[in-house]
PDB file of C-alpha atoms in Angstrom:
ATOM      1  CA  MET A 276      21.424  79.485  52.942  1.00 41.00           C
ATOM      2  CA  ALA A 277      20.482  80.352  56.510  1.00 43.00           C
ATOM      3  CA  ASP A 278      22.741  82.265  58.843  1.00 44.00           C
ATOM      4  CA  LYS A 279      23.654  79.490  61.268  1.00 42.00           C
ATOM      5  CA  THR A 280      24.811  81.969  63.953  1.00 44.00           C
ATOM      6  CA  GLN A 281      21.116  83.002  64.401  1.00 47.00           C
ATOM      7  CA  ILE A 282      19.947  79.561  65.632  1.00 48.00           C
ATOM      8  CA  PRO A 283      21.235  78.286  68.966  1.00 56.00           C
ATOM      9  CA  PHE A 284      22.485  74.757  68.878  1.00 82.00           C
ATOM     10  CA  ASN A 285      19.400  72.566  68.977  1.00 96.00           C
ATOM     11  CA  ARG A 286      18.801  68.806  68.511  1.00 97.00           C
ATOM     12  CA  VAL A 287      15.866  67.587  66.580  1.00 98.00           C
ATOM     13  CA  LEU A 288      14.660  64.039  66.109  1.00 98.00           C
ATOM     14  CA  ILE A 289      12.774  63.329  62.954  1.00 98.00           C
ATOM     15  CA  VAL A 290      10.564  60.127  62.844  1.00 98.00           C
ATOM     16  CA  ASP A 291       9.194  59.009  59.498  1.00 97.00           C
ATOM     17  CA  ASP A 292       8.940  55.670  57.721  1.00 96.00           C
ATOM     18  CA  ASP A 293       9.495  57.276  54.325  1.00 94.00           C
ATOM     19  CA  PRO A 294      13.144  57.294  53.784  1.00 96.00           C
ATOM     20  CA  VAL A 295      13.173  59.904  51.037  1.00 95.00           C
ATOM     21  CA  GLY A 296      11.046  62.415  53.153  1.00 93.00           C
ATOM     22  CA  LEU A 297      13.157  61.673  56.149  1.00 96.00           C
ATOM     23  CA  LYS A 298      16.294  62.539  54.182  1.00 97.00           C
ATOM     24  CA  VAL A 299      14.812  65.783  52.710  1.00 97.00           C
ATOM     25  CA  PHE A 300      13.726  66.988  56.131  1.00 97.00           C
ATOM     26  CA  GLN A 301      17.064  66.063  57.609  1.00 98.00           C
ATOM     27  CA  LEU A 302      19.203  67.823  55.071  1.00 98.00           C
ATOM     28  CA  SER A 303      16.845  70.946  55.059  1.00 97.00           C
ATOM     29  CA  LEU A 304      17.058  71.312  58.893  1.00 97.00           C
ATOM     30  CA  GLU A 305      20.840  70.660  58.888  1.00 97.00           C
ATOM     31  CA  ARG A 306      21.276  73.383  56.367  1.00 96.00           C
ATOM     32  CA  ASP A 307      19.359  75.611  58.808  1.00 95.00           C
ATOM     33  CA  GLY A 308      21.886  74.788  61.586  1.00 94.00           C
ATOM     34  CA  TYR A 309      20.156  72.029  63.491  1.00 96.00           C
ATOM     35  CA  CYS A 310      21.761  68.860  64.747  1.00 96.00           C
ATOM     36  CA  VAL A 311      19.381  66.278  63.286  1.00 97.00           C
ATOM     37  CA  GLU A 312      18.915  62.574  64.179  1.00 97.00           C
ATOM     38  CA  THR A 313      16.450  60.348  62.402  1.00 98.00           C
ATOM     39  CA  ALA A 314      14.316  57.270  63.203  1.00 98.00           C
ATOM     40  CA  GLY A 315      12.448  55.085  60.745  1.00 97.00           C
ATOM     41  CA  ASN A 316       9.696  54.180  63.127  1.00 98.00           C
ATOM     42  CA  VAL A 317       8.296  54.804  66.566  1.00 98.00           C
ATOM     43  CA  ARG A 318      10.252  52.049  68.323  1.00 98.00           C
ATOM     44  CA  GLN A 319      13.483  53.408  66.993  1.00 98.00           C
ATOM     45  CA  ALA A 320      12.572  56.848  68.069  1.00 98.00           C
ATOM     46  CA  MET A 321      11.721  55.717  71.723  1.00 98.00           C
ATOM     47  CA  ASP A 322      15.003  53.819  71.870  1.00 98.00           C
ATOM     48  CA  LYS A 323      17.048  56.929  70.893  1.00 98.00           C
ATOM     49  CA  ILE A 324      15.037  59.083  73.452  1.00 98.00           C
ATOM     50  CA  GLN A 325      15.533  56.579  76.221  1.00 97.00           C
ATOM     51  CA  SER A 326      19.250  56.147  75.353  1.00 97.00           C
ATOM     52  CA  ASN A 327      19.986  59.847  75.194  1.00 96.00           C
ATOM     53  CA  GLY A 328      17.370  61.184  77.579  1.00 95.00           C
ATOM     54  CA  THR A 329      14.490  63.602  76.753  1.00 96.00           C
ATOM     55  CA  GLU A 330      16.618  66.626  77.714  1.00 95.00           C
ATOM     56  CA  TYR A 331      18.976  65.814  74.760  1.00 96.00           C
ATOM     57  CA  TYR A 332      16.452  66.931  72.225  1.00 97.00           C
ATOM     58  CA  ASN A 333      14.784  70.261  71.771  1.00 98.00           C
ATOM     59  CA  ALA A 334      12.024  69.101  69.394  1.00 98.00           C
ATOM     60  CA  VAL A 335      10.652  65.876  67.718  1.00 98.00           C
ATOM     61  CA  VAL A 336       9.011  65.943  64.294  1.00 98.00           C
ATOM     62  CA  SER A 337       6.951  62.787  63.707  1.00 97.00           C
ATOM     63  CA  ASP A 338       4.886  61.542  60.895  1.00 94.00           C
ATOM     64  CA  TYR A 339       1.468  60.351  62.156  1.00 91.00           C
ATOM     65  CA  GLN A 340       0.908  57.307  59.908  1.00 89.00           C
ATOM     66  CA  MET A 341       3.606  54.605  60.241  1.00 92.00           C
ATOM     67  CA  PRO A 342       3.621  50.875  60.387  1.00 91.00           C
ATOM     68  CA  GLY A 343       3.245  49.466  63.863  1.00 93.00           C
ATOM     69  CA  GLN A 344       2.869  52.231  66.198  1.00 95.00           C
ATOM     70  CA  SER A 345       1.520  55.715  65.172  1.00 93.00           C
ATOM     71  CA  GLY A 346       3.012  59.178  65.802  1.00 94.00           C
ATOM     72  CA  LEU A 347       0.146  59.851  68.237  1.00 92.00           C
ATOM     73  CA  GLU A 348       1.376  56.915  70.341  1.00 95.00           C
ATOM     74  CA  LEU A 349       4.835  58.529  70.240  1.00 97.00           C
ATOM     75  CA  LEU A 350       3.462  61.905  71.177  1.00 96.00           C
ATOM     76  CA  GLU A 351       1.656  60.488  74.236  1.00 95.00           C
ATOM     77  CA  TRP A 352       4.769  58.493  75.253  1.00 97.00           C
ATOM     78  CA  ILE A 353       6.936  61.632  74.959  1.00 97.00           C
ATOM     79  CA  LYS A 354       4.563  63.796  76.844  1.00 96.00           C
ATOM     80  CA  GLY A 355       4.432  61.087  79.609  1.00 96.00           C
ATOM     81  CA  ALA A 356       8.222  61.286  79.955  1.00 96.00           C
ATOM     82  CA  ASP A 357       8.826  65.031  79.559  1.00 96.00           C
ATOM     83  CA  VAL A 358       6.066  67.598  79.014  1.00 95.00           C
ATOM     84  CA  THR A 359       8.646  70.185  78.064  1.00 96.00           C
ATOM     85  CA  LEU A 360       9.732  68.428  74.898  1.00 97.00           C
ATOM     86  CA  SER A 361       7.892  69.961  71.923  1.00 97.00           C
ATOM     87  CA  VAL A 362       6.488  67.513  69.315  1.00 97.00           C
ATOM     88  CA  ILE A 363       5.435  68.520  65.798  1.00 97.00           C
ATOM     89  CA  MET A 364       3.092  66.074  64.028  1.00 95.00           C
ATOM     90  CA  ILE A 365       3.024  65.594  60.274  1.00 93.00           C
ATOM     91  CA  THR A 366       0.441  63.719  58.223  1.00 86.00           C
ATOM     92  CA  SER A 367      -0.958  63.543  54.720  1.00 80.00           C
ATOM     93  CA  GLN A 368      -4.468  62.895  56.171  1.00 68.00           C
ATOM     94  CA  ARG A 369      -6.744  65.854  56.231  1.00 70.00           C
ATOM     95  CA  GLU A 370      -8.916  65.004  59.319  1.00 66.00           C
ATOM     96  CA  ARG A 371      -9.756  67.858  61.591  1.00 66.00           C
ATOM     97  CA  SER A 372     -10.434  65.386  64.527  1.00 72.00           C
ATOM     98  CA  LEU A 373      -6.865  64.116  64.181  1.00 77.00           C
ATOM     99  CA  ILE A 374      -5.422  67.661  64.312  1.00 76.00           C
ATOM    100  CA  GLN A 375      -7.535  68.565  67.347  1.00 76.00           C
ATOM    101  CA  PHE A 376      -6.697  65.383  69.010  1.00 77.00           C
ATOM    102  CA  SER A 377      -2.924  65.862  68.471  1.00 81.00           C
ATOM    103  CA  LEU A 378      -3.027  69.481  69.769  1.00 78.00           C
ATOM    104  CA  ARG A 379      -5.080  68.420  72.810  1.00 80.00           C
ATOM    105  CA  HIS A 380      -2.491  65.744  73.611  1.00 82.00           C
ATOM    106  CA  GLY A 381       0.356  68.228  73.503  1.00 86.00           C
ATOM    107  CA  ALA A 382       1.519  68.614  69.932  1.00 91.00           C
ATOM    108  CA  SER A 383       3.136  72.043  69.430  1.00 92.00           C
ATOM    109  CA  ASP A 384       2.164  72.012  65.752  1.00 93.00           C
ATOM    110  CA  PHE A 385       0.407  69.943  63.125  1.00 91.00           C
ATOM    111  CA  LEU A 386       1.737  70.091  59.463  1.00 92.00           C
ATOM    112  CA  GLU A 387       0.087  68.552  56.397  1.00 89.00           C
ATOM    113  CA  LYS A 388       2.181  66.890  53.742  1.00 88.00           C
ATOM    114  CA  PRO A 389       3.592  68.088  51.499  1.00 90.00           C
ATOM    115  CA  VAL A 390       5.229  70.278  53.958  1.00 94.00           C
ATOM    116  CA  PRO A 391       7.015  73.353  52.460  1.00 96.00           C
ATOM    117  CA  LEU A 392      10.607  73.366  53.867  1.00 97.00           C
ATOM    118  CA  LYS A 393      10.240  76.984  55.084  1.00 97.00           C
ATOM    119  CA  VAL A 394       7.139  76.019  56.955  1.00 97.00           C
ATOM    120  CA  LEU A 395       8.958  73.072  58.552  1.00 98.00           C
ATOM    121  CA  SER A 396      11.956  75.236  59.493  1.00 97.00           C
ATOM    122  CA  ALA A 397       9.732  77.925  61.090  1.00 97.00           C
ATOM    123  CA  SER A 398       7.737  75.276  63.050  1.00 98.00           C
ATOM    124  CA  VAL A 399      10.915  73.577  64.212  1.00 98.00           C
ATOM    125  CA  LYS A 400      12.380  77.031  65.294  1.00 97.00           C
ATOM    126  CA  LYS A 401       9.163  77.779  67.264  1.00 97.00           C
ATOM    127  CA  ALA A 402       9.109  74.242  68.847  1.00 97.00           C
ATOM    128  CA  CYS A 403      12.845  74.527  69.890  1.00 97.00           C
ATOM    129  CA  ASP A 404      12.322  77.992  71.320  1.00 96.00           C
ATOM    130  CA  THR A 405       9.204  76.752  73.357  1.00 96.00           C
ATOM    131  CA  THR A 406      11.088  73.750  74.687  1.00 97.00           C
ATOM    132  CA  ASN A 407      14.143  75.810  75.594  1.00 96.00           C
ATOM    133  CA  ASN A 408      12.037  78.521  77.264  1.00 95.00           C
ATOM    134  CA  THR A 409       9.885  76.053  79.177  1.00 95.00           C
ATOM    135  CA  ARG A 410      13.003  74.189  80.454  1.00 93.00           C
ATOM    136  CA  LYS A 411      14.593  77.517  81.548  1.00 91.00           C
ATOM    137  CA  LEU A 412      11.383  78.496  83.370  1.00 88.00           C
ATOM    138  CA  ARG A 413      11.148  75.145  85.125  1.00 81.00           C
ATOM    139  CA  SER A 414      14.830  75.205  86.110  1.00 69.00           C
ATOM    140  CA  THR A 415      14.381  78.853  87.603  1.00 71.00           C
ATOM    141  CA  GLN A 416      11.310  77.646  89.485  1.00 72.00           C
ATOM    142  CA  LYS A 417      13.202  74.622  90.752  1.00 69.00           C
ATOM    143  CA  ASN A 418      16.089  76.889  92.046  1.00 66.00           C
ATOM    144  CA  VAL A 419      13.603  79.334  93.680  1.00 66.00           C
ATOM    145  CA  ARG A 420      12.040  76.519  95.468  1.00 65.00           C
ATOM    146  CA  ALA A 421      15.416  75.146  96.582  1.00 72.00           C
ATOM    147  CA  VAL A 422      16.367  78.590  97.968  1.00 71.00           C
ATOM    148  CA  ALA A 423      12.991  79.105  99.647  1.00 66.00           C
TER     149      ALA A 423
END
């Protein structure tokens, strides 16, 4: 079991239409000390993000292939709302063009299913660190501009 004192309090939203995979990811990340919320599709994820605000989350983990809207559509929507929020894309498809497209559009990482839980945890930690550091930098820059 991970030492929860090593991970700062971070909120992660996991989006996947597979309820079993969603629960496995949720339990694994909660065991690692993250506060985890879940959504079964893109619309639910968008509703949660709109309701709570993008600053509420430190990372989003989204499946690519879902009924209705795709994870890429969610990625583009999130980046339009808040470029500081890190998004990890997960898919079972092995297409290089999809990986490149996701990364070009702001994904912080791209993981292929089945995702080893240690790999997921490491990717989420990195994503949360990136979000937190980027937000601190932007806040500092904003304060410097206000003083200047």
